[in-house]
PDB file of C-alpha atoms in Angstrom:
ATOM      1  CA  UNK A 823      17.685 -16.748  -4.603  1.00 85.00           C
ATOM      2  CA  UNK A 824      14.568 -16.523  -7.096  1.00 87.00           C
ATOM      3  CA  UNK A 825      16.154 -14.923 -10.325  1.00 86.00           C
ATOM      4  CA  UNK A 826      13.284 -15.731 -12.477  1.00 87.00           C
ATOM      5  CA  UNK A 827      10.084 -13.957 -12.910  1.00 92.00           C
ATOM      6  CA  UNK A 828       8.133 -16.900 -14.519  1.00 89.00           C
ATOM      7  CA  UNK A 829       8.240 -18.971 -10.802  1.00 87.00           C
ATOM      8  CA  UNK A 830       5.911 -16.254  -9.617  1.00 93.00           C
ATOM      9  CA  UNK A 831       2.030 -17.024  -9.758  1.00 90.00           C
ATOM     10  CA  UNK A 832       0.037 -13.893 -11.041  1.00 92.00           C
ATOM     11  CA  UNK A 833      -3.556 -15.112 -10.459  1.00 94.00           C
ATOM     12  CA  UNK A 834      -6.139 -14.672 -13.216  1.00 93.00           C
ATOM     13  CA  UNK A 835      -9.667 -14.692 -12.142  1.00 95.00           C
ATOM     14  CA  UNK A 836     -13.197 -13.022 -12.607  1.00 96.00           C
ATOM     15  CA  UNK A 837     -12.379 -10.871  -9.143  1.00 97.00           C
ATOM     16  CA  UNK A 838      -9.157 -10.597 -10.446  1.00 97.00           C
ATOM     17  CA  UNK A 839     -10.179  -8.383 -13.514  1.00 97.00           C
ATOM     18  CA  UNK A 840     -12.613  -6.737 -12.154  1.00 98.00           C
ATOM     19  CA  UNK A 841     -10.146  -5.183  -9.707  1.00 98.00           C
ATOM     20  CA  UNK A 842      -7.811  -4.501 -12.447  1.00 98.00           C
ATOM     21  CA  UNK A 843     -10.053  -2.946 -14.296  1.00 98.00           C
ATOM     22  CA  UNK A 844     -11.114  -0.513 -11.046  1.00 97.00           C
ATOM     23  CA  UNK A 845      -7.616   0.388 -10.910  1.00 97.00           C
ATOM     24  CA  UNK A 846      -7.648   1.577 -14.746  1.00 97.00           C
ATOM     25  CA  UNK A 847     -10.793   3.232 -13.848  1.00 97.00           C
ATOM     26  CA  UNK A 848      -9.787   5.474 -11.000  1.00 97.00           C
ATOM     27  CA  UNK A 849      -6.373   5.015 -11.058  1.00 97.00           C
ATOM     28  CA  UNK A 850      -3.630   6.243 -13.055  1.00 97.00           C
ATOM     29  CA  UNK A 851      -0.015   4.346 -14.729  1.00 98.00           C
ATOM     30  CA  UNK A 852       1.951   5.804 -11.302  1.00 98.00           C
ATOM     31  CA  UNK A 853      -0.755   3.271  -9.168  1.00 98.00           C
ATOM     32  CA  UNK A 854      -0.921   0.839 -11.677  1.00 98.00           C
ATOM     33  CA  UNK A 855       2.888   0.493 -11.874  1.00 98.00           C
ATOM     34  CA  UNK A 856       3.477   0.768  -8.506  1.00 98.00           C
ATOM     35  CA  UNK A 857       0.684  -1.602  -7.115  1.00 98.00           C
ATOM     36  CA  UNK A 858       1.543  -4.508  -9.383  1.00 98.00           C
ATOM     37  CA  UNK A 859       5.546  -4.241  -8.680  1.00 97.00           C
ATOM     38  CA  UNK A 860       4.210  -4.296  -4.981  1.00 98.00           C
ATOM     39  CA  UNK A 861       2.879  -7.383  -5.714  1.00 98.00           C
ATOM     40  CA  UNK A 862       5.619  -9.432  -7.333  1.00 98.00           C
ATOM     41  CA  UNK A 863       8.093  -8.000  -5.005  1.00 97.00           C
ATOM     42  CA  UNK A 864       5.924  -9.043  -1.854  1.00 98.00           C
ATOM     43  CA  UNK A 865       5.130 -12.507  -3.840  1.00 97.00           C
ATOM     44  CA  UNK A 866       8.771 -13.400  -4.561  1.00 97.00           C
ATOM     45  CA  UNK A 867       9.719 -12.525  -0.776  1.00 97.00           C
ATOM     46  CA  UNK A 868       6.898 -14.812  -0.303  1.00 97.00           C
ATOM     47  CA  UNK A 869       8.204 -17.758  -2.162  1.00 96.00           C
ATOM     48  CA  UNK A 870      12.179 -17.201  -1.424  1.00 95.00           C
ATOM     49  CA  UNK A 871      11.151 -17.386   2.414  1.00 96.00           C
ATOM     50  CA  UNK A 872       8.646 -20.452   1.821  1.00 96.00           C
ATOM     51  CA  UNK A 873       5.841 -18.835   3.328  1.00 96.00           C
ATOM     52  CA  UNK A 874       2.282 -19.874   2.581  1.00 97.00           C
ATOM     53  CA  UNK A 875      -0.151 -16.752   1.315  1.00 97.00           C
ATOM     54  CA  UNK A 876      -3.070 -16.663  -0.718  1.00 97.00           C
ATOM     55  CA  UNK A 877      -1.751 -15.134  -4.354  1.00 97.00           C
ATOM     56  CA  UNK A 878      -5.245 -13.515  -4.888  1.00 97.00           C
ATOM     57  CA  UNK A 879      -5.854 -12.060  -1.737  1.00 98.00           C
ATOM     58  CA  UNK A 880      -2.183 -10.077  -1.773  1.00 98.00           C
ATOM     59  CA  UNK A 881      -2.454  -9.301  -5.033  1.00 98.00           C
ATOM     60  CA  UNK A 882      -5.752  -7.621  -4.709  1.00 98.00           C
ATOM     61  CA  UNK A 883      -4.478  -5.814  -1.570  1.00 98.00           C
ATOM     62  CA  UNK A 884      -1.775  -4.493  -3.658  1.00 98.00           C
ATOM     63  CA  UNK A 885      -3.906  -3.154  -6.209  1.00 98.00           C
ATOM     64  CA  UNK A 886      -6.061  -1.193  -3.835  1.00 98.00           C
ATOM     65  CA  UNK A 887      -3.490  -0.492  -1.250  1.00 98.00           C
ATOM     66  CA  UNK A 888      -3.316   3.351  -2.708  1.00 98.00           C
ATOM     67  CA  UNK A 889      -6.577   3.975  -3.905  1.00 98.00           C
ATOM     68  CA  UNK A 890      -7.491   6.038  -1.238  1.00 98.00           C
ATOM     69  CA  UNK A 891      -5.162   8.512  -2.805  1.00 98.00           C
ATOM     70  CA  UNK A 892      -7.534   8.755  -5.496  1.00 98.00           C
ATOM     71  CA  UNK A 893     -10.768  11.278  -5.601  1.00 96.00           C
ATOM     72  CA  UNK A 894     -13.208   8.188  -6.127  1.00 97.00           C
ATOM     73  CA  UNK A 895     -12.418   6.701  -2.874  1.00 98.00           C
ATOM     74  CA  UNK A 896     -10.447   9.746  -1.003  1.00 98.00           C
ATOM     75  CA  UNK A 897     -12.381  10.856   2.249  1.00 97.00           C
ATOM     76  CA  UNK A 898     -12.408  13.865   4.048  1.00 97.00           C
ATOM     77  CA  UNK A 899     -11.227  12.821   7.372  1.00 96.00           C
ATOM     78  CA  UNK A 900      -9.651   9.226   7.538  1.00 98.00           C
ATOM     79  CA  UNK A 901      -6.082   7.847   6.767  1.00 97.00           C
ATOM     80  CA  UNK A 902      -5.738   7.472   2.878  1.00 98.00           C
ATOM     81  CA  UNK A 903      -4.812   3.635   3.796  1.00 98.00           C
ATOM     82  CA  UNK A 904      -8.397   3.173   5.711  1.00 98.00           C
ATOM     83  CA  UNK A 905     -10.052   4.712   2.882  1.00 98.00           C
ATOM     84  CA  UNK A 906      -8.021   2.444   0.537  1.00 98.00           C
ATOM     85  CA  UNK A 907      -9.104  -0.814   3.090  1.00 98.00           C
ATOM     86  CA  UNK A 908     -12.368   0.409   2.890  1.00 98.00           C
ATOM     87  CA  UNK A 909     -12.768   0.526  -1.114  1.00 98.00           C
ATOM     88  CA  UNK A 910     -11.128  -2.714  -1.045  1.00 98.00           C
ATOM     89  CA  UNK A 911     -13.903  -4.128   1.456  1.00 98.00           C
ATOM     90  CA  UNK A 912     -16.660  -2.580  -0.434  1.00 97.00           C
ATOM     91  CA  UNK A 913     -15.564  -4.344  -3.581  1.00 98.00           C
ATOM     92  CA  UNK A 914     -15.168  -7.790  -2.116  1.00 98.00           C
ATOM     93  CA  UNK A 915     -18.380  -8.058  -0.388  1.00 96.00           C
ATOM     94  CA  UNK A 916     -20.092  -8.009  -3.850  1.00 94.00           C
ATOM     95  CA  UNK A 917     -18.284 -11.549  -4.501  1.00 95.00           C
ATOM     96  CA  UNK A 918     -17.809 -15.019  -2.577  1.00 91.00           C
ATOM     97  CA  UNK A 919     -15.417 -13.972  -0.496  1.00 94.00           C
ATOM     98  CA  UNK A 920     -15.567 -14.854   3.247  1.00 97.00           C
ATOM     99  CA  UNK A 921     -15.590 -12.256   6.185  1.00 97.00           C
ATOM    100  CA  UNK A 922     -12.064 -13.185   7.410  1.00 97.00           C
ATOM    101  CA  UNK A 923     -10.587 -13.064   3.833  1.00 98.00           C
ATOM    102  CA  UNK A 924     -12.242  -9.648   3.671  1.00 98.00           C
ATOM    103  CA  UNK A 925     -10.664  -8.806   6.814  1.00 98.00           C
ATOM    104  CA  UNK A 926      -7.192  -9.754   5.887  1.00 98.00           C
ATOM    105  CA  UNK A 927      -7.378  -7.710   2.926  1.00 98.00           C
ATOM    106  CA  UNK A 928      -8.457  -4.838   4.799  1.00 98.00           C
ATOM    107  CA  UNK A 929      -6.025  -5.405   7.467  1.00 98.00           C
ATOM    108  CA  UNK A 930      -3.074  -5.778   4.663  1.00 98.00           C
ATOM    109  CA  UNK A 931      -4.194  -2.413   3.285  1.00 98.00           C
ATOM    110  CA  UNK A 932      -4.878  -0.160   6.422  1.00 98.00           C
ATOM    111  CA  UNK A 933      -1.312  -1.612   8.089  1.00 98.00           C
ATOM    112  CA  UNK A 934       0.585  -1.252   5.446  1.00 97.00           C
ATOM    113  CA  UNK A 935       2.569   2.050   6.248  1.00 96.00           C
ATOM    114  CA  UNK A 936       2.914   0.577   9.673  1.00 95.00           C
ATOM    115  CA  UNK A 937       6.285  -0.484  10.458  1.00 94.00           C
ATOM    116  CA  UNK A 938       6.590  -2.630  13.699  1.00 95.00           C
ATOM    117  CA  UNK A 939       3.180  -4.420  13.466  1.00 96.00           C
ATOM    118  CA  UNK A 940       2.411  -5.239   9.878  1.00 96.00           C
ATOM    119  CA  UNK A 941       5.270  -7.229   9.444  1.00 96.00           C
ATOM    120  CA  UNK A 942       4.534  -9.799  12.625  1.00 97.00           C
ATOM    121  CA  UNK A 943       1.107 -10.268  11.404  1.00 97.00           C
ATOM    122  CA  UNK A 944      -0.474 -12.868   8.950  1.00 98.00           C
ATOM    123  CA  UNK A 945       1.602 -13.519   5.672  1.00 98.00           C
ATOM    124  CA  UNK A 946      -0.776 -11.288   3.392  1.00 98.00           C
ATOM    125  CA  UNK A 947      -0.604  -8.252   5.601  1.00 98.00           C
ATOM    126  CA  UNK A 948       3.428  -8.905   5.889  1.00 98.00           C
ATOM    127  CA  UNK A 949       3.813  -9.641   2.494  1.00 98.00           C
ATOM    128  CA  UNK A 950       2.342  -6.492   1.167  1.00 98.00           C
ATOM    129  CA  UNK A 951       3.809  -4.432   3.411  1.00 98.00           C
ATOM    130  CA  UNK A 952       7.546  -5.877   2.635  1.00 98.00           C
ATOM    131  CA  UNK A 953       6.397  -5.209  -1.264  1.00 98.00           C
ATOM    132  CA  UNK A 954       5.387  -1.679  -0.405  1.00 97.00           C
ATOM    133  CA  UNK A 955       8.587  -1.291   1.640  1.00 96.00           C
ATOM    134  CA  UNK A 956      11.106  -2.748  -1.371  1.00 96.00           C
ATOM    135  CA  UNK A 957       8.994  -0.666  -4.231  1.00 96.00           C
ATOM    136  CA  UNK A 958       9.193   2.799  -2.037  1.00 96.00           C
ATOM    137  CA  UNK A 959      12.020   2.905  -0.297  1.00 95.00           C
ATOM    138  CA  UNK A 960      14.428  -0.035  -1.535  1.00 95.00           C
ATOM    139  CA  UNK A 961      13.755  -2.082   2.032  1.00 95.00           C
ATOM    140  CA  UNK A 962      15.567  -5.378   1.644  1.00 94.00           C
ATOM    141  CA  UNK A 963      16.752  -4.423  -1.705  1.00 94.00           C
ATOM    142  CA  UNK A 964      19.877  -6.742  -2.095  1.00 94.00           C
ATOM    143  CA  UNK A 965      17.416  -9.879  -0.966  1.00 94.00           C
ATOM    144  CA  UNK A 966      16.144  -9.529  -4.472  1.00 95.00           C
ATOM    145  CA  UNK A 967      18.424 -10.526  -7.463  1.00 95.00           C
ATOM    146  CA  UNK A 968      19.381  -7.995  -9.758  1.00 95.00           C
ATOM    147  CA  UNK A 969      17.438  -9.839 -12.409  1.00 95.00           C
ATOM    148  CA  UNK A 970      14.352 -10.045 -10.435  1.00 96.00           C
ATOM    149  CA  UNK A 971      14.514  -6.176 -10.085  1.00 96.00           C
ATOM    150  CA  UNK A 972      15.415  -5.544 -13.785  1.00 96.00           C
ATOM    151  CA  UNK A 973      12.531  -7.894 -14.840  1.00 96.00           C
ATOM    152  CA  UNK A 974       9.731  -6.170 -12.580  1.00 97.00           C
ATOM    153  CA  UNK A 975      10.460  -2.688 -13.556  1.00 97.00           C
ATOM    154  CA  UNK A 976      10.675  -3.722 -17.360  1.00 96.00           C
ATOM    155  CA  UNK A 977       7.240  -4.725 -16.915  1.00 96.00           C
ATOM    156  CA  UNK A 978       6.226  -2.239 -14.675  1.00 97.00           C
ATOM    157  CA  UNK A 979       8.252   0.860 -15.376  1.00 97.00           C
ATOM    158  CA  UNK A 980       9.184   3.213 -12.609  1.00 96.00           C
ATOM    159  CA  UNK A 981       9.953   6.300 -14.698  1.00 94.00           C
ATOM    160  CA  UNK A 982      10.274   9.262 -12.056  1.00 94.00           C
ATOM    161  CA  UNK A 983       8.823   7.313  -9.358  1.00 95.00           C
ATOM    162  CA  UNK A 984      10.498   8.566  -6.482  1.00 95.00           C
ATOM    163  CA  UNK A 985       9.600  11.960  -7.145  1.00 95.00           C
ATOM    164  CA  UNK A 986       6.318  11.120  -8.441  1.00 96.00           C
ATOM    165  CA  UNK A 987       4.836   9.040  -5.561  1.00 96.00           C
ATOM    166  CA  UNK A 988       5.940  11.765  -3.215  1.00 96.00           C
ATOM    167  CA  UNK A 989       3.962  14.138  -5.325  1.00 96.00           C
ATOM    168  CA  UNK A 990       0.618  11.280  -5.489  1.00 97.00           C
ATOM    169  CA  UNK A 991       1.006  11.216  -1.333  1.00 97.00           C
ATOM    170  CA  UNK A 992       0.613  14.865  -1.033  1.00 97.00           C
ATOM    171  CA  UNK A 993      -2.116  15.403  -3.527  1.00 97.00           C
ATOM    172  CA  UNK A 994      -4.072  12.927  -2.196  1.00 97.00           C
ATOM    173  CA  UNK A 995      -3.949  13.468   1.737  1.00 97.00           C
ATOM    174  CA  UNK A 996      -3.086  17.684   1.379  1.00 96.00           C
ATOM    175  CA  UNK A 997      -7.024  18.308   2.537  1.00 97.00           C
ATOM    176  CA  UNK A 998      -6.471  16.464   5.679  1.00 96.00           C
ATOM    177  CA  UNK A 999      -3.308  16.725   6.760  1.00 95.00           C
ATOM    178  CA  UNK A1000      -4.425  16.037  10.521  1.00 94.00           C
ATOM    179  CA  UNK A1001      -4.655  12.348   9.660  1.00 95.00           C
ATOM    180  CA  UNK A1002      -0.822  11.895   9.227  1.00 94.00           C
ATOM    181  CA  UNK A1003      -1.001  12.766  13.251  1.00 90.00           C
ATOM    182  CA  UNK A1004       1.373   9.651  14.349  1.00 84.00           C
ATOM    183  CA  UNK A1005       2.406   7.905  11.085  1.00 89.00           C
ATOM    184  CA  UNK A1006       5.507   8.605   8.461  1.00 89.00           C
ATOM    185  CA  UNK A1007       2.894  10.332   6.060  1.00 93.00           C
ATOM    186  CA  UNK A1008       3.282  13.609   8.014  1.00 92.00           C
ATOM    187  CA  UNK A1009       7.096  13.938   6.350  1.00 94.00           C
ATOM    188  CA  UNK A1010       5.111  13.917   3.161  1.00 95.00           C
ATOM    189  CA  UNK A1011       3.318  17.358   4.197  1.00 94.00           C
ATOM    190  CA  UNK A1012       6.428  18.758   5.827  1.00 93.00           C
ATOM    191  CA  UNK A1013       8.100  18.031   2.744  1.00 95.00           C
ATOM    192  CA  UNK A1014       5.754  20.409   0.915  1.00 96.00           C
ATOM    193  CA  UNK A1015       4.959  22.570   3.587  1.00 94.00           C
ATOM    194  CA  UNK A1016       8.042  22.878   5.715  1.00 93.00           C
ATOM    195  CA  UNK A1017       6.291  25.193   8.505  1.00 91.00           C
ATOM    196  CA  UNK A1018       3.448  22.750   8.897  1.00 89.00           C
ATOM    197  CA  UNK A1019       2.850  21.312  12.815  1.00 85.00           C
ATOM    198  CA  UNK A1020       0.755  18.543  13.611  1.00 83.00           C
ATOM    199  CA  UNK A1021      -0.348  17.849  16.819  1.00 82.00           C
ATOM    200  CA  UNK A1022       2.217  16.637  19.106  1.00 82.00           C
ATOM    201  CA  UNK A1023       1.616  13.164  21.271  1.00 82.00           C
ATOM    202  CA  UNK A1024       3.433  14.306  24.230  1.00 86.00           C
ATOM    203  CA  UNK A1025       1.385  17.813  24.075  1.00 86.00           C
ATOM    204  CA  UNK A1026      -1.792  15.938  23.724  1.00 83.00           C
ATOM    205  CA  UNK A1027      -1.090  13.919  26.970  1.00 84.00           C
ATOM    206  CA  UNK A1028       0.164  16.812  29.087  1.00 87.00           C
ATOM    207  CA  UNK A1029      -3.107  19.041  27.711  1.00 85.00           C
ATOM    208  CA  UNK A1030      -5.666  16.443  28.247  1.00 84.00           C
ATOM    209  CA  UNK A1031      -8.481  16.873  30.432  1.00 88.00           C
ATOM    210  CA  UNK A1032      -7.063  14.704  33.077  1.00 81.00           C
ATOM    211  CA  UNK A1033      -6.041  16.408  36.342  1.00 82.00           C
ATOM    212  CA  UNK A1034      -2.583  14.620  36.701  1.00 66.00           C
TER     213      UNK A1034
END
């Protein structure tokens, strides 16, 4: 079990600096600290599991993964995860990045709230998913040493993260609750609007235009 953050590589390049600047400009302290914790937890898990991954692509994925919640990047009709993925793709396309690398980052961000799928894809996709799960819900909490957990939070404080992140999710998607159909963010809408009722999968099947 890794016990020292010094063993974790934090990318330092022009594209990383530009991505960080973008998060500072359009995000906020909550997103900045959360995104960096997500990267560190994902990287620690990758190193502990001896998984090969691209540190730069994982970090960019972490920095962009919640930007779909911001006014700058939020669309009227897409899932916030897709908005973040589209923002990352737009950003990466201005650099010397291969289409395959762009797609990898897009997939990582778009699937970061999709359990049962993301963890079985490429390392960067899986590690972003695990990093998010650890920071938001404490998934695999005991796989991280206490010293690592304390070091990460000391560098990027949580403050009242549990409540702040739920409110951030709601503020970012309340104008398009229909995009939560079939995914866990419907729970966020219902947390603030207990009477909210989204489409039902079985109802969609039974009320489709098919005769049988």
